[in-house]
Coordinates of C-alpha atoms and ligand atoms in Angstrom, one line a residue:
Chain U
M1 CA -26.7 13.9 14.0
A2 CA -24.5 15.9 11.7
Q3 CA -25.1 16.1 8.0
S4 CA -23.5 13.9 5.4
I5 CA -20.9 15.2 3.0
R6 CA -22.8 13.6 0.1
D7 CA -22.7 15.8 -3.0
Q8 CA -22.0 18.9 -1.0
V9 CA -18.6 19.6 -2.3
A10 CA -17.2 19.6 -5.8
I11 CA -13.7 19.3 -7.3
V12 CA -13.5 22.3 -9.5
G13 CA -9.9 22.5 -10.6
I14 CA -7.1 20.1 -11.4
G15 CA -3.4 20.7 -12.1
Q16 CA -0.3 18.7 -12.6
T17 CA 3.3 19.1 -13.6
A18 CA 5.1 16.9 -16.1
F19 CA 6.1 13.5 -14.9
G20 CA 9.7 12.3 -15.1
K21 CA 12.8 11.2 -13.4
G22 CA 15.3 13.7 -12.1
L23 CA 13.2 16.8 -12.8
A24 CA 15.2 19.9 -12.3
D25 CA 12.7 21.8 -10.2
S26 CA 12.5 21.4 -6.5
E27 CA 9.8 19.5 -4.8
L28 CA 8.4 22.8 -3.5
S29 CA 8.4 24.3 -6.9
L30 CA 6.6 21.3 -8.3
A31 CA 3.9 21.6 -5.6
C32 CA 3.4 25.3 -6.3
Q33 CA 3.2 24.8 -10.0
A34 CA 0.6 22.0 -9.7
I35 CA -1.5 24.1 -7.3
S36 CA -1.2 27.2 -9.4
T37 CA -2.4 25.3 -12.5
A38 CA -5.3 23.8 -10.6
L39 CA -6.4 27.3 -9.3
D40 CA -6.2 28.7 -12.9
D41 CA -8.2 25.6 -14.1
A42 CA -10.9 26.5 -11.5
A43 CA -10.7 30.2 -12.2
I44 CA -10.3 30.8 -8.5
A45 CA -7.8 33.3 -7.1
P46 CA -5.1 32.0 -4.7
G47 CA -6.2 34.4 -2.0
E48 CA -9.5 32.6 -1.8
V49 CA -7.9 29.4 -0.6
D50 CA -8.4 28.9 3.1
G51 CA -8.0 25.1 3.4
L52 CA -5.2 22.7 2.6
A53 CA -4.9 18.9 2.9
S54 CA -2.0 16.6 2.0
Y55 CA -0.1 13.6 3.1
T56 CA 2.0 13.2 6.3
M57 CA 4.7 12.1 3.9
E58 CA 4.5 15.3 1.9
L59 CA 7.7 17.2 2.5
N60 CA 6.4 20.6 1.5
R61 CA 4.9 22.4 4.5
E62 CA 1.7 24.4 4.3
V63 CA 3.5 27.5 5.3
D64 CA 5.9 27.3 2.4
V65 CA 3.2 26.4 -0.1
A66 CA 1.0 29.2 1.1
R67 CA 3.8 31.8 1.0
N68 CA 4.7 30.9 -2.6
V69 CA 1.3 30.5 -4.2
G70 CA -0.1 33.5 -2.3
L71 CA -2.9 31.7 -0.5
G72 CA -5.2 33.5 1.9
D73 CA -5.6 33.1 5.6
L74 CA -5.8 29.4 6.2
T75 CA -8.4 28.1 8.6
F76 CA -8.1 24.4 7.9
F77 CA -5.0 22.4 7.2
S78 CA -4.6 18.6 7.7
Q79 CA -2.4 15.7 6.8
V80 CA -3.3 12.1 6.3
G81 CA -0.9 9.3 7.2
Y82 CA 0.2 6.0 5.7
G83 CA 1.7 7.0 2.4
G84 CA -0.3 5.7 -0.5
G85 CA -3.3 5.1 1.7
A86 CA -3.7 8.9 2.2
G87 CA -4.7 10.2 -1.3
C88 CA -8.5 10.0 -1.1
G89 CA -8.3 10.8 2.6
T90 CA -7.0 14.3 1.8
V91 CA -10.0 14.8 -0.4
L92 CA -12.3 13.5 2.2
Q93 CA -10.9 15.8 4.9
A94 CA -10.9 18.9 2.6
A95 CA -14.5 18.1 1.6
M96 CA -15.6 17.6 5.3
A97 CA -14.0 20.9 6.1
I98 CA -15.9 22.7 3.4
A99 CA -19.2 21.0 4.1
T100 CA -18.9 22.0 7.8
G101 CA -17.8 25.6 7.0
Q102 CA -14.3 25.2 8.5
C103 CA -13.0 26.5 5.1
H104 CA -14.5 27.6 1.8
V105 CA -12.0 26.8 -0.9
A106 CA -9.5 23.9 -0.3
V107 CA -6.5 22.5 -2.1
A108 CA -5.3 19.0 -1.8
W109 CA -2.0 18.0 -3.4
R110 CA 0.9 15.7 -3.5
A111 CA 4.4 16.5 -4.8
R112 CA 7.3 14.1 -4.8
K113 CA 10.7 13.6 -6.3
R114 CA 10.4 9.9 -5.9
A115 CA 13.1 9.1 -8.4
A116 CA 15.7 10.4 -6.1
K117 CA 17.1 7.3 -4.4
T118 CA 17.1 8.9 -1.0
S119 CA 13.3 9.4 -1.2
R120 CA 12.7 5.6 -1.0
P121 CA 11.8 5.0 2.6
W122 CA 13.1 1.5 2.7
A123 CA 16.6 2.8 1.8
Q124 CA 16.7 4.8 5.0
V125 CA 16.4 2.2 7.7
P126 CA 18.0 3.2 11.0
A127 CA 20.8 1.2 12.6
R128 CA 18.4 -0.6 15.1
L129 CA 14.7 -1.1 14.8
A130 CA 12.4 -0.6 17.7
D131 CA 9.2 -0.3 15.8
H132 CA 7.1 -2.9 13.9
W133 CA 9.7 -3.3 11.2
Q134 CA 11.9 -5.3 13.6
W135 CA 9.5 -8.3 12.8
S136 CA 10.2 -8.2 9.1
R137 CA 13.3 -6.3 8.0
P138 CA 16.0 -8.3 9.8
F139 CA 14.9 -11.2 7.6
G140 CA 15.4 -9.3 4.4
L141 CA 11.8 -8.4 3.9
L142 CA 12.9 -4.8 3.1
R143 CA 10.8 -3.1 0.5
P144 CA 7.1 -2.6 -0.1
V145 CA 7.3 -5.0 -3.0
D146 CA 8.6 -7.7 -0.8
E147 CA 5.9 -7.1 1.8
V148 CA 3.1 -7.1 -0.9
A149 CA 4.6 -10.2 -2.6
M150 CA 4.2 -12.1 0.6
L151 CA 0.5 -11.5 0.6
A152 CA 0.4 -12.0 -3.2
R153 CA 1.9 -15.5 -2.9
R154 CA -0.6 -16.5 -0.3
Y155 CA -3.4 -15.0 -2.3
L156 CA -2.5 -16.9 -5.5
Y157 CA -2.1 -20.1 -3.4
E158 CA -5.4 -19.8 -1.6
Y159 CA -7.5 -18.9 -4.6
G160 CA -5.6 -20.7 -7.4
G161 CA -4.7 -17.4 -9.1
S162 CA -2.0 -17.0 -11.7
R163 CA 0.6 -14.6 -13.0
D164 CA -1.5 -14.2 -16.1
Q165 CA -4.1 -12.5 -13.9
L166 CA -1.5 -10.1 -12.6
A167 CA -0.4 -9.5 -16.2
N168 CA -4.0 -8.6 -17.1
V169 CA -3.7 -5.7 -14.6
A170 CA -0.3 -4.5 -15.9
L171 CA -1.3 -4.8 -19.5
A172 CA -4.6 -3.0 -19.2
F173 CA -3.0 0.0 -17.5
R174 CA -0.2 0.1 -20.0
K175 CA -2.7 0.2 -22.9
H176 CA -4.4 3.1 -21.2
A177 CA -1.1 4.9 -20.7
N178 CA -0.3 4.3 -24.4
R179 CA -3.3 6.6 -25.1
N180 CA -2.3 9.3 -22.6
P181 CA 0.4 11.6 -23.8
A182 CA 1.1 12.8 -20.2
A183 CA 1.9 9.2 -19.2
T184 CA 5.5 8.1 -18.5
M185 CA 4.8 5.0 -20.6
Y186 CA 2.9 6.7 -23.4
D187 CA 5.2 5.4 -26.1
K188 CA 6.1 2.1 -24.6
P189 CA 3.8 -0.7 -25.3
L190 CA 4.0 -3.9 -23.2
S191 CA 3.2 -7.4 -24.4
R192 CA 2.2 -10.4 -22.3
E193 CA 5.4 -12.1 -23.4
E194 CA 7.5 -9.2 -22.1
Y195 CA 5.6 -9.3 -18.8
L196 CA 6.2 -13.1 -18.4
N197 CA 9.9 -12.8 -19.3
A198 CA 10.6 -9.8 -17.1
R199 CA 13.2 -10.0 -14.3
W200 CA 12.0 -10.8 -10.9
I201 CA 11.9 -8.1 -8.2
S202 CA 10.4 -10.2 -5.4
E203 CA 9.1 -13.5 -6.6
P204 CA 6.2 -14.0 -7.3
L205 CA 6.3 -10.3 -8.5
C206 CA 8.3 -9.2 -11.5
L207 CA 9.3 -5.7 -12.7
F208 CA 6.0 -5.0 -14.4
D209 CA 4.0 -5.8 -11.2
N210 CA 5.6 -2.6 -9.8
C211 CA 4.7 1.0 -10.0
L212 CA 6.9 3.6 -11.6
E213 CA 9.4 5.8 -9.9
T214 CA 8.2 9.3 -10.7
D215 CA 9.0 12.9 -10.0
G216 CA 5.9 15.2 -10.2
A217 CA 3.1 17.0 -8.5
L218 CA -0.7 17.1 -8.7
A219 CA -3.3 19.2 -7.1
I220 CA -7.1 19.6 -7.0
V221 CA -9.3 22.5 -5.9
L222 CA -12.5 21.9 -3.9
A223 CA -15.4 24.3 -3.4
P224 CA -19.0 24.1 -2.3
A225 CA -21.2 22.4 -4.9
E226 CA -23.5 25.4 -5.2
R227 CA -20.5 27.6 -6.2
A228 CA -19.2 25.0 -8.7
V229 CA -22.0 25.6 -11.1
D230 CA -20.7 29.1 -11.8
L231 CA -17.1 27.8 -12.5
P232 CA -15.7 26.9 -15.9
H233 CA -15.8 23.1 -15.7
R234 CA -18.6 20.6 -15.3
P235 CA -18.7 20.2 -11.5
V236 CA -17.4 16.9 -10.2
L237 CA -19.2 16.0 -7.0
V238 CA -17.6 14.2 -4.0
H239 CA -20.5 11.8 -3.6
A240 CA -19.1 9.8 -0.8
A241 CA -15.7 9.3 0.8
A242 CA -14.3 7.1 3.5
Q243 CA -11.1 6.1 5.3
G244 CA -10.5 2.6 6.5
L245 CA -8.1 1.1 9.2
P246 CA -9.5 -2.3 10.1
R247 CA -9.2 -3.9 13.5
Q248 CA -5.8 -5.6 14.2
H249 CA -4.3 -4.3 11.0
Q250 CA -0.6 -3.7 10.7
T251 CA 0.5 -1.4 7.9
M252 CA 2.3 -3.2 5.0
I253 CA 3.2 -6.3 7.0
N254 CA -0.4 -7.3 7.7
Y255 CA 0.5 -10.9 8.5
F256 CA -0.4 -10.8 12.2
N257 CA -4.2 -11.2 12.4
D258 CA -6.9 -13.7 11.7
D259 CA -7.4 -12.9 8.0
P260 CA -4.5 -11.0 6.4
L261 CA -6.1 -11.1 2.9
E262 CA -9.1 -9.0 4.1
G263 CA -7.3 -5.7 4.1
P264 CA -8.2 -2.0 4.7
S265 CA -10.3 -1.8 1.5
W266 CA -13.0 -3.8 3.2
A267 CA -13.3 -1.4 6.1
A268 CA -13.2 1.7 3.8
A269 CA -15.8 0.1 1.5
R270 CA -18.3 -0.5 4.2
Q271 CA -18.3 3.2 5.1
L272 CA -18.1 4.3 1.5
W273 CA -21.2 2.4 0.3
R274 CA -23.1 3.4 3.5
G275 CA -22.7 7.0 2.4
A276 CA -23.6 6.4 -1.3
E277 CA -26.8 6.4 -3.2
F278 CA -25.5 3.7 -5.6
G279 CA -23.5 0.5 -5.3
P280 CA -20.6 -1.2 -7.1
A281 CA -22.8 -2.3 -10.0
E282 CA -23.4 1.4 -10.9
V283 CA -19.8 2.3 -11.0
K284 CA -18.9 3.1 -14.6
V285 CA -15.1 3.5 -14.3
A286 CA -12.6 3.0 -11.5
Q287 CA -9.2 4.3 -10.5
I288 CA -7.7 1.7 -8.2
Y289 CA -4.4 2.2 -6.3
D290 CA -1.8 0.1 -8.1
A291 CA 1.6 0.5 -6.5
F292 CA 1.7 -3.3 -7.1
S293 CA -0.5 -5.3 -9.4
P294 CA -1.9 -7.7 -6.6
L295 CA -3.5 -4.7 -4.9
V296 CA -5.9 -4.4 -7.7
P297 CA -7.6 -7.8 -7.4
L298 CA -7.6 -7.3 -3.6
S299 CA -9.3 -3.9 -4.0
L300 CA -11.8 -5.3 -6.5
E301 CA -12.9 -7.7 -3.8
G302 CA -12.8 -5.2 -1.0
Y303 CA -15.0 -2.7 -2.8
G304 CA -17.5 -5.3 -3.7
F305 CA -17.0 -5.7 -7.5
C306 CA -16.6 -9.5 -6.9
G307 CA -16.4 -11.9 -4.0
R308 CA -13.5 -13.0 -1.9
G309 CA -10.9 -14.8 -4.0
E310 CA -12.6 -13.7 -7.3
G311 CA -10.5 -10.6 -7.9
G312 CA -7.9 -12.4 -10.0
A313 CA -10.6 -14.0 -12.2
F314 CA -12.4 -10.6 -12.5
T315 CA -9.4 -9.3 -14.5
E316 CA -9.9 -11.8 -17.3
G317 CA -11.5 -11.1 -20.7
G318 CA -10.2 -7.5 -20.7
A319 CA -12.5 -6.5 -17.8
L320 CA -10.3 -3.7 -16.8
E321 CA -9.7 -2.3 -20.3
W322 CA -11.1 0.7 -22.1
P323 CA -13.5 0.8 -23.8
D324 CA -15.4 -2.4 -23.6
G325 CA -14.3 -3.9 -20.2
R326 CA -17.0 -4.4 -17.6
L327 CA -15.0 -1.9 -15.3
P328 CA -12.4 0.2 -17.2
T329 CA -9.8 0.8 -14.6
N330 CA -6.9 3.2 -14.3
T331 CA -7.8 4.9 -17.6
S332 CA -4.8 7.2 -17.5
G333 CA -2.3 4.4 -16.9
G334 CA -2.3 4.5 -13.1
G335 CA 0.7 4.2 -10.9
M336 CA 2.1 1.4 -13.0
S337 CA 2.2 3.2 -16.3
E338 CA 1.2 6.9 -16.0
A339 CA 3.0 8.1 -12.9
Y340 CA 3.5 7.0 -9.3
V341 CA 2.8 10.1 -7.2
H342 CA 1.4 8.2 -4.2
G343 CA -1.8 7.6 -6.0
F344 CA -2.9 11.2 -6.4
N345 CA -2.9 11.0 -10.2
L346 CA -5.8 8.6 -9.8
V347 CA -7.9 11.4 -8.2
L348 CA -7.2 13.7 -11.2
E349 CA -8.1 10.9 -13.7
G350 CA -11.3 10.3 -11.8
V351 CA -12.1 14.0 -12.2
R352 CA -11.3 13.9 -16.0
Q353 CA -13.6 10.9 -16.4
M354 CA -16.4 12.9 -14.8
R355 CA -15.7 15.9 -16.9
G356 CA -15.6 13.8 -20.0
T357 CA -12.0 14.7 -20.9
S358 CA -10.0 11.5 -20.3
T359 CA -7.8 10.2 -23.1
S360 CA -9.6 6.9 -22.5
Q361 CA -13.0 8.4 -21.9
V362 CA -15.7 5.9 -20.8
D363 CA -18.9 6.7 -22.7
G364 CA -21.6 8.0 -20.4
A365 CA -19.5 7.7 -17.3
D366 CA -21.3 9.4 -14.5
T367 CA -19.8 7.6 -11.5
C368 CA -16.2 6.8 -10.6
L369 CA -14.6 5.0 -7.8
V370 CA -11.1 6.2 -6.7
T371 CA -9.2 4.2 -4.2
S372 CA -6.0 4.7 -2.2
G373 CA -3.5 2.0 -1.1
E374 CA -4.7 -1.4 -0.2
G375 CA -2.4 -3.0 2.4
V376 CA -2.1 0.2 4.4
P377 CA -4.7 2.3 6.3
T378 CA -6.6 3.6 3.3
S379 CA -9.3 5.8 1.8
A380 CA -11.6 5.9 -1.1
L381 CA -13.9 8.3 -3.0
L382 CA -17.0 8.1 -5.1
L383 CA -17.2 10.9 -7.7
R384 CA -20.2 11.7 -9.8
N385 CA -21.1 14.5 -12.2
Chain Q
M1 CA 28.9 -14.4 9.1
E2 CA 26.4 -11.8 8.0
T3 CA 27.2 -8.2 8.5
G4 CA 25.3 -5.1 7.6
F5 CA 21.9 -6.6 8.3
V6 CA 19.1 -4.5 9.6
L7 CA 18.7 -5.6 13.2
P8 CA 16.3 -5.1 16.1
D9 CA 16.9 -2.8 19.1
L10 CA 17.4 -5.3 21.9
E11 CA 16.4 -2.9 24.6
A12 CA 13.1 -1.5 23.6
E13 CA 10.6 -1.8 26.5
D14 CA 7.9 -3.8 24.8
T15 CA 10.0 -6.2 22.8
A16 CA 13.3 -6.8 24.6
E17 CA 12.1 -10.0 26.3
F18 CA 11.4 -11.6 22.9
W19 CA 15.0 -11.0 21.8
A20 CA 16.4 -12.0 25.2
A21 CA 14.6 -15.3 24.9
C22 CA 16.1 -15.9 21.4
Q23 CA 19.5 -15.5 23.1
R24 CA 18.5 -18.5 25.3
G25 CA 17.3 -20.5 22.3
E26 CA 13.6 -20.0 23.1
L27 CA 10.9 -18.7 20.8
V28 CA 8.5 -17.0 23.0
V29 CA 5.2 -15.1 22.6
Q30 CA 3.1 -13.1 25.1
E31 CA 0.4 -14.8 27.0
C32 CA -2.1 -12.4 28.5
A33 CA -2.3 -12.9 32.3
G34 CA -5.8 -11.5 32.2
C35 CA -7.5 -13.7 29.5
G36 CA -4.9 -16.2 28.6
R37 CA -4.7 -15.4 24.9
W38 CA -1.4 -15.5 23.0
R39 CA -0.2 -12.5 21.0
F40 CA 2.6 -11.7 18.6
P41 CA 4.2 -9.3 17.8
P42 CA 4.7 -8.2 21.4
R43 CA 2.8 -5.2 22.6
P44 CA 2.0 -3.7 26.0
M45 CA -1.8 -4.2 26.1
C46 CA -4.0 -7.1 25.4
P47 CA -6.6 -6.1 22.7
H48 CA -9.1 -8.5 24.1
C49 CA -9.2 -7.6 27.8
R50 CA -6.8 -4.5 28.0
S51 CA -4.6 -6.2 30.6
L52 CA -1.1 -5.0 30.9
E53 CA 0.1 -8.2 32.6
V54 CA 1.8 -10.8 30.5
R55 CA 3.7 -14.1 30.8
W56 CA 6.3 -14.8 28.2
V57 CA 5.7 -18.4 27.2
A58 CA 7.9 -20.7 25.2
T59 CA 6.4 -22.1 22.0
S60 CA 7.1 -25.5 20.6
G61 CA 9.0 -23.7 17.8
R62 CA 7.1 -25.8 15.3
A63 CA 5.2 -24.2 12.5
T64 CA 4.2 -24.4 8.8
V65 CA 5.1 -22.2 5.9
W66 CA 2.2 -19.7 5.3
S67 CA 3.8 -17.8 2.4
F68 CA 7.3 -16.9 1.1
V69 CA 9.0 -14.5 -1.3
V70 CA 12.3 -14.5 -3.1
P71 CA 13.8 -11.0 -3.2
H72 CA 16.0 -9.9 -6.0
P73 CA 18.0 -6.7 -6.3
P74 CA 18.0 -3.7 -5.9
L75 CA 18.3 -4.3 -2.1
L76 CA 20.4 -3.0 0.8
P77 CA 24.0 -4.2 0.1
A78 CA 24.2 -6.8 2.8
Y79 CA 21.0 -8.5 1.5
G80 CA 21.8 -7.8 -2.1
E81 CA 24.9 -9.9 -1.8
L82 CA 22.8 -12.9 -0.8
A83 CA 20.0 -12.4 -3.3
P84 CA 18.1 -14.3 -4.4
Y85 CA 17.3 -15.5 -0.9
N86 CA 14.0 -16.6 0.7
V87 CA 11.8 -14.9 3.3
V88 CA 9.1 -16.9 4.8
V89 CA 6.1 -16.2 6.9
V90 CA 5.3 -19.2 9.2
A91 CA 2.2 -20.0 11.2
L92 CA 2.8 -21.6 14.6
D93 CA 1.5 -25.1 15.3
E94 CA -0.2 -24.0 18.6
D95 CA -2.1 -21.2 17.0
A96 CA -2.1 -20.7 13.2
T97 CA -3.0 -17.1 13.5
I98 CA 0.3 -16.4 15.3
R99 CA 2.7 -15.8 12.4
M100 CA 6.3 -14.8 12.2
V101 CA 8.6 -13.6 9.4
G102 CA 11.8 -15.5 9.0
N103 CA 14.1 -17.4 6.6
L104 CA 14.2 -21.0 5.6
V105 CA 17.7 -22.3 6.1
A106 CA 19.4 -25.7 5.5
T107 CA 21.4 -25.6 8.7
P108 CA 21.0 -23.5 11.9
E109 CA 23.9 -21.1 11.1
G110 CA 23.5 -21.5 7.3
P111 CA 23.0 -18.6 4.9
I112 CA 19.5 -17.5 3.9
N113 CA 20.1 -18.3 0.3
E114 CA 21.0 -22.0 0.7
V115 CA 17.6 -23.6 0.2
D116 CA 16.5 -23.9 -3.4
P117 CA 13.5 -21.5 -3.5
T118 CA 11.8 -23.6 -6.2
T119 CA 11.4 -26.4 -3.6
I120 CA 9.7 -24.3 -0.9
E121 CA 6.0 -25.2 -0.4
I122 CA 3.3 -23.4 1.5
G123 CA 2.2 -25.7 4.2
E124 CA 5.5 -27.5 4.7
P125 CA 6.5 -28.1 8.4
V126 CA 9.4 -26.3 9.8
R127 CA 11.1 -25.9 13.2
V128 CA 12.8 -22.9 14.7
V129 CA 16.6 -22.5 14.9
F130 CA 18.6 -19.5 15.9
A131 CA 21.4 -17.8 14.0
S132 CA 23.7 -15.2 15.5
V133 CA 24.1 -12.0 13.6
E134 CA 26.3 -9.5 15.4
D135 CA 24.8 -9.4 18.9
V136 CA 21.4 -10.7 17.9
M137 CA 20.0 -14.2 17.7
L138 CA 17.6 -14.2 14.9
P139 CA 14.9 -17.0 14.7
R140 CA 15.1 -18.8 11.5
W141 CA 13.4 -22.0 10.3
M142 CA 14.6 -25.5 9.1
R143 CA 12.5 -28.1 7.4
A144 CA 11.0 -30.5 9.9
P145 CA 9.7 -34.0 9.5
K146 CA 5.9 -34.1 9.0
G147 CA 3.7 -34.7 12.0
Ligands
ZN401 ZN1 -6.2 -10.4 27.6

């Protein structure tokens, strides 16, 4: 059988734009700026790039990105579906392409002007629904937050969880953002009282259970591990990676199977750990997709940091907080407090932790889990240095 | 009378029969003609035996609340005017893994914001009713006596 991708490919460059609302630059310009910065960070010339990977929801086409940044002849370009589930999958596909010789230097990126109201997919519903949304939207279950809140209510009911546990998630990530000057919420502390008194968005979820609305772009550069040793930064190896689309899953409205609370994370996790030389207990720091706070306890369970129903309790005692928590998580602030760029900022923070350059650097961190969206067909990465 | 709701396409090949049954006041699911299993939402092939043959069977219309949410703005205008309202997922009495999204209402044609959301309980029994919205009959749910 074919080789494994384990440790064969490294992330050698990272780049990002400023994060904000209503940024003046176009989405294409933002993408090109992030990619250009990442190439400079890697000390690799644009003409060497022969592979690209991004999201199906990415609006910038490969042809336009390549014509602006001055990329070389592309021999691999792929897109991964399902919105926030795609992030780690783009890295996986780029790494597979390099490991199998389909390309030699790859860029993965995501650029988005999310804060534009028209970019919200739920605001663009057609007149009549012929797809799976006909089973939820006519009843006023319209937005991702409503769809996740439905699972969250059931989760809290089945396992006796509390809003305090969801607050643990929001507050931990905010504390990390308060240490990260690039984060949208850098100078905005959040108290438990503010969380508990915040306005509802979709009960049982309040404003602070939601990710930010962000304009911005991020990119990474991947190259063979043996080349990475000659490049400026400490190589960050893609140790293992996986996608996960479990049987009988329905994206976002996963109510129509035997066990809706066992989501895509479980399927991705089985493949991820099969490809790894270590397990959850050896993970020093995690970047967990957090479009909505309940996705974090669900993902903690799915990736095996605790058992079914224990994800809420796992968050207690500052477990997710730098520096002393048992699993410092979303150390740049995540989607809830740094920026929401479909989870791609989590990949870059994973790289910074492995380089030792995070603003909330975990001492001796040599392994990092990065995940993409729970509740949609997903993906995950294990990084090591 | 609600206007501006997001509504289903009543003529899509795989799902038209469900909505047609709603017009008759029936809540139906697909029963596989090959293996007899029920499935919802409707789809062309049975994932157990790959049969394309189905019978559309009427359910009892009895269910229990599996979960619920209470959306608040910002929402599409037609829904925002009614917010906060409830959205429920119910599990059918005949097969608790057959679930449907709907609304809990106080009367069959009543608005979706009439039931006090603080009184909704997971596990409470409900029965289907149908509400006309434009040319669609939407299945909704009313509280039912236990048992
Ligand atoms: Zn069958």
